[in-house]
Coordinates of C-alpha atoms and ligand atoms in Angstrom, one line a residue:
X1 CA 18.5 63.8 27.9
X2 CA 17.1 65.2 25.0
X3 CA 17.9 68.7 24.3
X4 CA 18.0 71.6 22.0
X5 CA 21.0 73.9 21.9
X6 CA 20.0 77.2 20.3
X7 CA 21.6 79.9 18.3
X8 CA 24.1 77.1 17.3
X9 CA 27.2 78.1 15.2
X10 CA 30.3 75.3 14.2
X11 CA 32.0 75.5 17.0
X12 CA 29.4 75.5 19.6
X13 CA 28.2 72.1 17.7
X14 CA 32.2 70.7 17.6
X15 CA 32.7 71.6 21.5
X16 CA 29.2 70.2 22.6
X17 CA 29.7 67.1 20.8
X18 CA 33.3 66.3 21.9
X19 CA 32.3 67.2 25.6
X20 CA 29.3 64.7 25.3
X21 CA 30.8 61.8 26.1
X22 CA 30.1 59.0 28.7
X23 CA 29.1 59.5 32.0
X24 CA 27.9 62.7 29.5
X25 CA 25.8 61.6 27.0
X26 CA 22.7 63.5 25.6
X27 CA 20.8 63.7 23.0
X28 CA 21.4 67.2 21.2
X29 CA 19.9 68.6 18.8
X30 CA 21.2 72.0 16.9
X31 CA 19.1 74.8 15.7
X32 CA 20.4 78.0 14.2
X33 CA 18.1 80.4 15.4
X34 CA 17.8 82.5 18.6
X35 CA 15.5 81.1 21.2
X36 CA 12.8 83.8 20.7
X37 CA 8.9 83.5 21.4
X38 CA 8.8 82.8 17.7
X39 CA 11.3 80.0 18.0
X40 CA 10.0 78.3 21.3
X41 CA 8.2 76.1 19.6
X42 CA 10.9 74.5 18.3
X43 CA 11.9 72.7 21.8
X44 CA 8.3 71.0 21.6
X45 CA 9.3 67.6 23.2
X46 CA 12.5 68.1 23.8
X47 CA 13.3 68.3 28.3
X48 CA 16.0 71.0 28.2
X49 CA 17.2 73.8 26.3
X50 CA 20.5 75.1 25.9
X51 CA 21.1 78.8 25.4
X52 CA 23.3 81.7 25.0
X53 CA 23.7 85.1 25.8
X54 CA 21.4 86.6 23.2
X55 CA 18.2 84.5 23.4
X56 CA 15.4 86.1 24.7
X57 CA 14.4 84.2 27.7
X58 CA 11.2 86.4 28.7
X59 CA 8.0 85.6 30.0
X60 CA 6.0 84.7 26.9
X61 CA 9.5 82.1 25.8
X62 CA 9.6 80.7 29.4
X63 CA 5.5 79.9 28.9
X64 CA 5.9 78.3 25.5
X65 CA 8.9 76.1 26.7
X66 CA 6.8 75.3 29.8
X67 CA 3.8 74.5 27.6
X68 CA 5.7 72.0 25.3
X69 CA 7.1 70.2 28.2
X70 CA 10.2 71.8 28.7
X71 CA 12.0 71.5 32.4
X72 CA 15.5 72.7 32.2
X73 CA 17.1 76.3 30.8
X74 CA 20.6 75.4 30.6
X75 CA 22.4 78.0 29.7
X76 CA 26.2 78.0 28.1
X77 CA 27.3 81.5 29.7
X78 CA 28.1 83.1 33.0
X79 CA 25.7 86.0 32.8
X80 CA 22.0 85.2 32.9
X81 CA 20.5 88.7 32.5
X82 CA 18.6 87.9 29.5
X83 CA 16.5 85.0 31.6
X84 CA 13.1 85.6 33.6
X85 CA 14.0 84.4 36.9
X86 CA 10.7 85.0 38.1
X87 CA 8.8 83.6 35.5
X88 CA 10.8 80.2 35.0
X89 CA 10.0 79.9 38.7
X90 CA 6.5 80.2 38.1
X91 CA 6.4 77.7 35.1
X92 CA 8.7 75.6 37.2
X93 CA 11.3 75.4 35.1
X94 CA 14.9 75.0 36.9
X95 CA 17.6 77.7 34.7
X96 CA 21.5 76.9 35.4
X97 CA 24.8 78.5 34.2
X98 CA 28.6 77.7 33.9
X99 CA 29.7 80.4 36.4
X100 CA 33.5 80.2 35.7
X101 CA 35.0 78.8 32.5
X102 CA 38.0 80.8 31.6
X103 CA 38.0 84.2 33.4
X104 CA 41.5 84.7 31.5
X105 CA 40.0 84.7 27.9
X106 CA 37.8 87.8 29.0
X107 CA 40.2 89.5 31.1
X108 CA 43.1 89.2 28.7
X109 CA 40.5 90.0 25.8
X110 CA 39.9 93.2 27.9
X111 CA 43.8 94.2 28.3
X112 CA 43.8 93.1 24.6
X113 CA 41.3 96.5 24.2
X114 CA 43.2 98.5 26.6
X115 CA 46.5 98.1 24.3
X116 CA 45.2 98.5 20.8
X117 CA 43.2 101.4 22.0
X118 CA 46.5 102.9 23.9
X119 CA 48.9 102.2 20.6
X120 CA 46.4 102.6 18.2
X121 CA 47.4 99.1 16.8
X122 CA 43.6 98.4 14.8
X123 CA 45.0 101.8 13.1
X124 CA 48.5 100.6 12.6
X125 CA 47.7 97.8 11.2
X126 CA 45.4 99.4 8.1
X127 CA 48.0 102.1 7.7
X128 CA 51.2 100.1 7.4
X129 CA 49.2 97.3 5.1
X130 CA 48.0 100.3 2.4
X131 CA 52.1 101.2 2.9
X132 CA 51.4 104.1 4.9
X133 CA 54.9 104.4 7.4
X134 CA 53.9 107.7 9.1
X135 CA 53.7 107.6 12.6
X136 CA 51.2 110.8 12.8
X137 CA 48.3 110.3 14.9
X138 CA 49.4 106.6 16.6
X139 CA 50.9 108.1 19.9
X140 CA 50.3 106.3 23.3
X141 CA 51.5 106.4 26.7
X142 CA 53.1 104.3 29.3
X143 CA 50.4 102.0 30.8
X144 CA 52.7 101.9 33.6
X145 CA 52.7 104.3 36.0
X146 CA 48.7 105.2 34.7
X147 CA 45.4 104.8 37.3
X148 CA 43.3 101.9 36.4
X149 CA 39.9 101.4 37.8
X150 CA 38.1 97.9 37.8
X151 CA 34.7 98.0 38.8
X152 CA 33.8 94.7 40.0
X153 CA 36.4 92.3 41.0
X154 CA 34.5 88.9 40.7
X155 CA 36.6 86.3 39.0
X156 CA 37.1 88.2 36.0
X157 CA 37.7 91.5 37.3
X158 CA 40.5 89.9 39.8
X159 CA 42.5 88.6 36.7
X160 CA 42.1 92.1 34.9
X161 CA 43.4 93.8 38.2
X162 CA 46.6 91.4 38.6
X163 CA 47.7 91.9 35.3
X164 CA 47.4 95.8 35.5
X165 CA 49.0 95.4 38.5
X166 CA 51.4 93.7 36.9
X167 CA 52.3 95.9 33.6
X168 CA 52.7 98.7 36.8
X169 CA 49.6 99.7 37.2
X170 CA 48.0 101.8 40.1
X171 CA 44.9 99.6 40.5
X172 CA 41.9 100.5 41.9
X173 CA 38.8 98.5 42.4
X174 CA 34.7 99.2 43.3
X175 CA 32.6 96.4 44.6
X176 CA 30.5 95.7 47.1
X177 CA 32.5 92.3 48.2
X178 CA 36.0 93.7 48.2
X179 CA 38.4 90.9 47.2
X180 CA 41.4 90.0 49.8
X181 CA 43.6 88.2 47.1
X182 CA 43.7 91.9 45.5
X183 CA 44.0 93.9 49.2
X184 CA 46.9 91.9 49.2
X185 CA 48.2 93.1 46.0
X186 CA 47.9 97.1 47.3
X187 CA 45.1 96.9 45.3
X188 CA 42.6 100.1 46.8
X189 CA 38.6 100.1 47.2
X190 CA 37.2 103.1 46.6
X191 CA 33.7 104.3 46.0
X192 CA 32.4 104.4 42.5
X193 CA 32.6 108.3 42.2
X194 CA 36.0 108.3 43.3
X195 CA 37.4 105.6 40.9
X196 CA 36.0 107.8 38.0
X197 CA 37.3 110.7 39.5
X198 CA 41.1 108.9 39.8
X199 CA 41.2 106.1 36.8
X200 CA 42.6 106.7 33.5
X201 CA 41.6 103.9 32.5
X202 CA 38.1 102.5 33.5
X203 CA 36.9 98.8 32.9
X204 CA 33.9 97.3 33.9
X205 CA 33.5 93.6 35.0
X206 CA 30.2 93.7 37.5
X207 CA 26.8 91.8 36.3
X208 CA 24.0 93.3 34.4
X209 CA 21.1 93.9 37.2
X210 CA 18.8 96.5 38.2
X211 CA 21.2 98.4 40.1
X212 CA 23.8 98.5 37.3
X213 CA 21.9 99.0 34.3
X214 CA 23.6 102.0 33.3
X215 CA 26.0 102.3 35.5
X216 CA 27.7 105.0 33.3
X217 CA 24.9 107.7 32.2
X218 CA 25.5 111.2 31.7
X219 CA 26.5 111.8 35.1
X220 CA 29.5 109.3 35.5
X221 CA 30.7 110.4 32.2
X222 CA 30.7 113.4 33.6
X223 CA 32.8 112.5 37.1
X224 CA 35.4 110.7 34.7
X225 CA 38.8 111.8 33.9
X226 CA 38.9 114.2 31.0
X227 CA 40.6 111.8 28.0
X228 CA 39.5 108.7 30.3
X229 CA 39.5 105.1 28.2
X230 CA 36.5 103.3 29.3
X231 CA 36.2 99.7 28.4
X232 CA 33.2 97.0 28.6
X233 CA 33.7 93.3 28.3
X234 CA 30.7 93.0 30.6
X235 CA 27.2 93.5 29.4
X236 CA 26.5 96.1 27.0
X237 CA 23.4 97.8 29.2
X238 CA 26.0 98.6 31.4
X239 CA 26.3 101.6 29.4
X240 CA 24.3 104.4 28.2
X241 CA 25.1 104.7 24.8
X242 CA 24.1 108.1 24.1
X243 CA 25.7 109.1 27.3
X244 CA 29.1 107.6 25.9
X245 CA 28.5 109.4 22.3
X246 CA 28.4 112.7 24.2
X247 CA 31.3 112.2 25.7
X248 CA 33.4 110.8 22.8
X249 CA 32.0 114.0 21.2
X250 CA 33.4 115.9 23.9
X251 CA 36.1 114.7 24.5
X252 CA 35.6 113.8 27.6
X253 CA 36.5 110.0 26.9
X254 CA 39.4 109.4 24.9
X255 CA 38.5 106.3 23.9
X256 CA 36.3 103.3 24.0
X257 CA 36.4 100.0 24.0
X258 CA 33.8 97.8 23.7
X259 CA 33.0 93.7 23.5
X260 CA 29.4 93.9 24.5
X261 CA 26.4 96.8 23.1
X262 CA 23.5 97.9 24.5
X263 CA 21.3 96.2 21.3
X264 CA 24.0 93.5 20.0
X265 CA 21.1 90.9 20.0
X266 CA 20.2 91.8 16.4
X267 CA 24.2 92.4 15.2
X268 CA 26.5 90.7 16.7
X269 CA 27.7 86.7 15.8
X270 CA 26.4 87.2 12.7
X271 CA 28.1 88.2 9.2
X272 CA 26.0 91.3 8.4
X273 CA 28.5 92.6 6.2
X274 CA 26.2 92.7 2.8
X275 CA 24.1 94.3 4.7
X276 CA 22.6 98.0 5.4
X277 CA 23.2 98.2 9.3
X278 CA 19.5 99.9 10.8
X279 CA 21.2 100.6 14.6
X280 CA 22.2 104.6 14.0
X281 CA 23.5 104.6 17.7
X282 CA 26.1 101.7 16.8
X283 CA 26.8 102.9 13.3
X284 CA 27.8 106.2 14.9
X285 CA 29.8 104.5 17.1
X286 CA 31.8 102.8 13.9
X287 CA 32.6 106.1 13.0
X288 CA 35.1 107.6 15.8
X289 CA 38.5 106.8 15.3
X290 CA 39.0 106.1 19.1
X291 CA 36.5 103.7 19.4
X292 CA 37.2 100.0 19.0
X293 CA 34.4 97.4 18.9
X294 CA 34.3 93.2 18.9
X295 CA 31.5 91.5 18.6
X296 CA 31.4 89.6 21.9
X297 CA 34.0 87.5 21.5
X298 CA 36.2 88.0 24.8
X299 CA 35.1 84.6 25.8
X300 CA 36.1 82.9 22.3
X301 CA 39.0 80.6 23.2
X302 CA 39.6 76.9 22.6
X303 CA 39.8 76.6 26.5
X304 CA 36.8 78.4 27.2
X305 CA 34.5 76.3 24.7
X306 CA 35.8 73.0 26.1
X307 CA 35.5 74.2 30.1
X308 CA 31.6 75.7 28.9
X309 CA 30.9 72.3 27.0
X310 CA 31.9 70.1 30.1
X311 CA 30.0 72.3 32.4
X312 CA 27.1 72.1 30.1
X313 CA 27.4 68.2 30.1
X314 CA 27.6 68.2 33.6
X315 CA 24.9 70.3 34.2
X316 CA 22.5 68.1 32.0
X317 CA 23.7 65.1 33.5
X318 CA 22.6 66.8 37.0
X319 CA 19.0 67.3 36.1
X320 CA 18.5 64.0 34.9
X321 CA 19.8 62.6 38.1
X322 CA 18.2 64.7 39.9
X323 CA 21.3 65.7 41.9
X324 CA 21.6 68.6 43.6
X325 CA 23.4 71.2 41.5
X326 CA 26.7 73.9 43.1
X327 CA 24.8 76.9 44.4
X328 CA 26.9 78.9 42.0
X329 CA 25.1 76.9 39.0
X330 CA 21.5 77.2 39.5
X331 CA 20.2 80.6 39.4
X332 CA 17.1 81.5 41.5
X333 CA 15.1 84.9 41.4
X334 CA 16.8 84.7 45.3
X335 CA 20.4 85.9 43.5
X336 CA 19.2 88.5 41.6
X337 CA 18.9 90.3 45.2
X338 CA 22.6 88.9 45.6
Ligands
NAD1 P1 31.5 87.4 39.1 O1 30.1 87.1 39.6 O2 32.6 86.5 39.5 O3 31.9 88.8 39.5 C1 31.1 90.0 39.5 C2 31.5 90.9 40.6 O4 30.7 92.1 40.4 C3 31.2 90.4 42.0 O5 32.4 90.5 42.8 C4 30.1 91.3 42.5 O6 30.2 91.5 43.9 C5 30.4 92.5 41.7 N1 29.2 93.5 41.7 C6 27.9 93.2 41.7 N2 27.2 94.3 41.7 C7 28.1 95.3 41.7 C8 28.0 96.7 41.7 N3 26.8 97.3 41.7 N4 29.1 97.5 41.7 C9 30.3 96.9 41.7 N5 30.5 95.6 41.7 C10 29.4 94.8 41.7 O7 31.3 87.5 37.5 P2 32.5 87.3 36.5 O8 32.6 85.8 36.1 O9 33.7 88.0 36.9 O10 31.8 88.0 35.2 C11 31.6 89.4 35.2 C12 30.7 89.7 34.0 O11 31.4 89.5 32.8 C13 29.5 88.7 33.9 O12 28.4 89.2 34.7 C14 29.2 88.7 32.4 O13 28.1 89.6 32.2 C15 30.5 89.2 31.8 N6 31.0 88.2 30.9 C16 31.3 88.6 29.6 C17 31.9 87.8 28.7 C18 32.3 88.2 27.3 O14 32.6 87.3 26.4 N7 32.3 89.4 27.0 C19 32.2 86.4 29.1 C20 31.9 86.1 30.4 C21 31.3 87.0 31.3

């Protein structure tokens, strides 16, 4: 089926192309750009598009894709926040996902924060490379033995839970589908208010929707452990940015770490560095020492980009045949009330 994969880089071109292979085969074609209003027209003859998690998928997109014959959103993520359910209904158009590829790259990306942040290893590293020996300033604490709070304990969230649980962690977990696997595990559900209350460490792993959009304002910074770590691998509107400054400010949070912002659409997989960054909010954020920001790359391993390609061949292949697709892949405006 002819397609066009947007806001390609190398290695979304090198994975896509190996995973297209029979009973697989389509016909891609790469564009750089974001899929944007401005860009839509691009996909002019083309039946399906393939996306990521920073094209703009609203209304005015959806009815240019529509207009030039487009039928299919596939998209190469989990999240599909930044899609219109409602209006690719309207036009028609069917919008699918890859629900799991590799819920270990994220969660381990997200213990990877949790132990820089706690050792001050982004810090150590500088300092011992400039032949700086002094310990001053780098000291942690036992994870074990610490409160960690996971909020949302879909597939990712469960991983991140076992291995806190693991290093001897006191986990404890919000959702509103408690897992068993992680009952079992003495892992506790608790309300929201009392896992801030109780967590030294607070990591989010629940979707971007109405309800969650910032899910920690003002007031949740507020509820939180004084000297809490609070980290987002999830979406970055999960957060209220300001709210978060304020508290770093305060010392309220003792750190943050982050792999997803609020505005990353206009920074983040691309190499700004010659450039005069215009976000104040996120340039403020570069400057706390107990702050430590990647630019969305928690899924970014070899396993992931080869279980997202397949799914994403798969996925095609199920249009064309006009199979029915998993219930977990094709997202309706029905499971945004889910
Ligand atoms: P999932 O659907 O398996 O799990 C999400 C969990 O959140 C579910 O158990 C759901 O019940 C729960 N939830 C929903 N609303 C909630 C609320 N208001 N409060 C608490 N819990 C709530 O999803 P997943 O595969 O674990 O992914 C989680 C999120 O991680 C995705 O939505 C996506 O945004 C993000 N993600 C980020 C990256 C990255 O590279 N940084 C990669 C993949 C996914």
């Amino acid at each position: 089926m002819k397609t066009a994969v947007f806001s390609t880089k190398p290695y979304d071109r090198q994975f896509l192309q190996a995973a297209c292979v029979p009973p697989d085969v389509h016909e891609l074609t790469f564009f750089e750009p974001r899929l944007t209003r401005e860009t839509a027209p691009l996909a002019a003859g083309f039946r399906a598009v393939c996306a990521f998690v920073n094209d703009v998928l609203d209304a005015a997109t959806i009815g240019q894709l529509a207009e030039r014959g487009v039928r299919l959103i596939a998209l190469r993520c989990a999240g599909f926040n930044n899609v219109d359910l409602q209006a690719a209904q309207r036009h028609g158009l069917c919008v699918v996902r890859v629900p799991a590829y590799s819920p270990h790259a994220v969660a381990e990306h997200t213990v990877g924060l949790i132990l820089a942040l706690n050792r001050k290893l982004h810090k150590a590293y500088a300092r011992v490379r400039e032949g700086n020996f002094s310990l001053d300033g780098l000291l942690g604490w036992d994870l074990h033995g610490q409160t960690a709070g996971v909020v949302g304990t879909g597939r990712i969230g469960c991983v991140v839970a076992r291995i806190l649980h693991g290093f001897g962690l006191r986990v404890l977990a919000h959702d509103l589908v408690p897992a068993q696997e992680l009952r079992e595990l003495g892992v506790h559900y608790v309300p929201l208010a009392e896992l801030l209350r109780e967590s030294d460490i607070v990591t989010l792993h629940c979707p971007l929707v109405p309800e969650t959009h910032h899910l920690i304002n003002a007031e949740a910074v507020r509820q939180m452990k004084p000297g809490v770590m609070l980290i987002n691998t999830s979406r970055g509107p999960l957060i209220d940015t300001q709210a978060v400054i304020q508290g770093l400010k305060s010392g309220q949070i003792g750190c943050l770490g982050l792999d997803v912002y609020e505005e990353e659409a206009d920074l983040f997989f691309e190499d700004l560095s010659n450039q005069v960054i215009q976000d104040d909010v996120f340039t403020r954020l570069l400057t706390f020492p107990n702050v430590l920001i990647t630019a969305h790359q928690a899924f970014f391993t070899r396993n992931a980009l080869e279980a997202i390609a397949r799914q994403t061949m798969r996925n095609l292949s199920c249009f064309e045949r006009g199979e029915p697709f998993d219930p977990q892949v094709e997202v309706t405006p029905q499971r945004l009330r889910h």
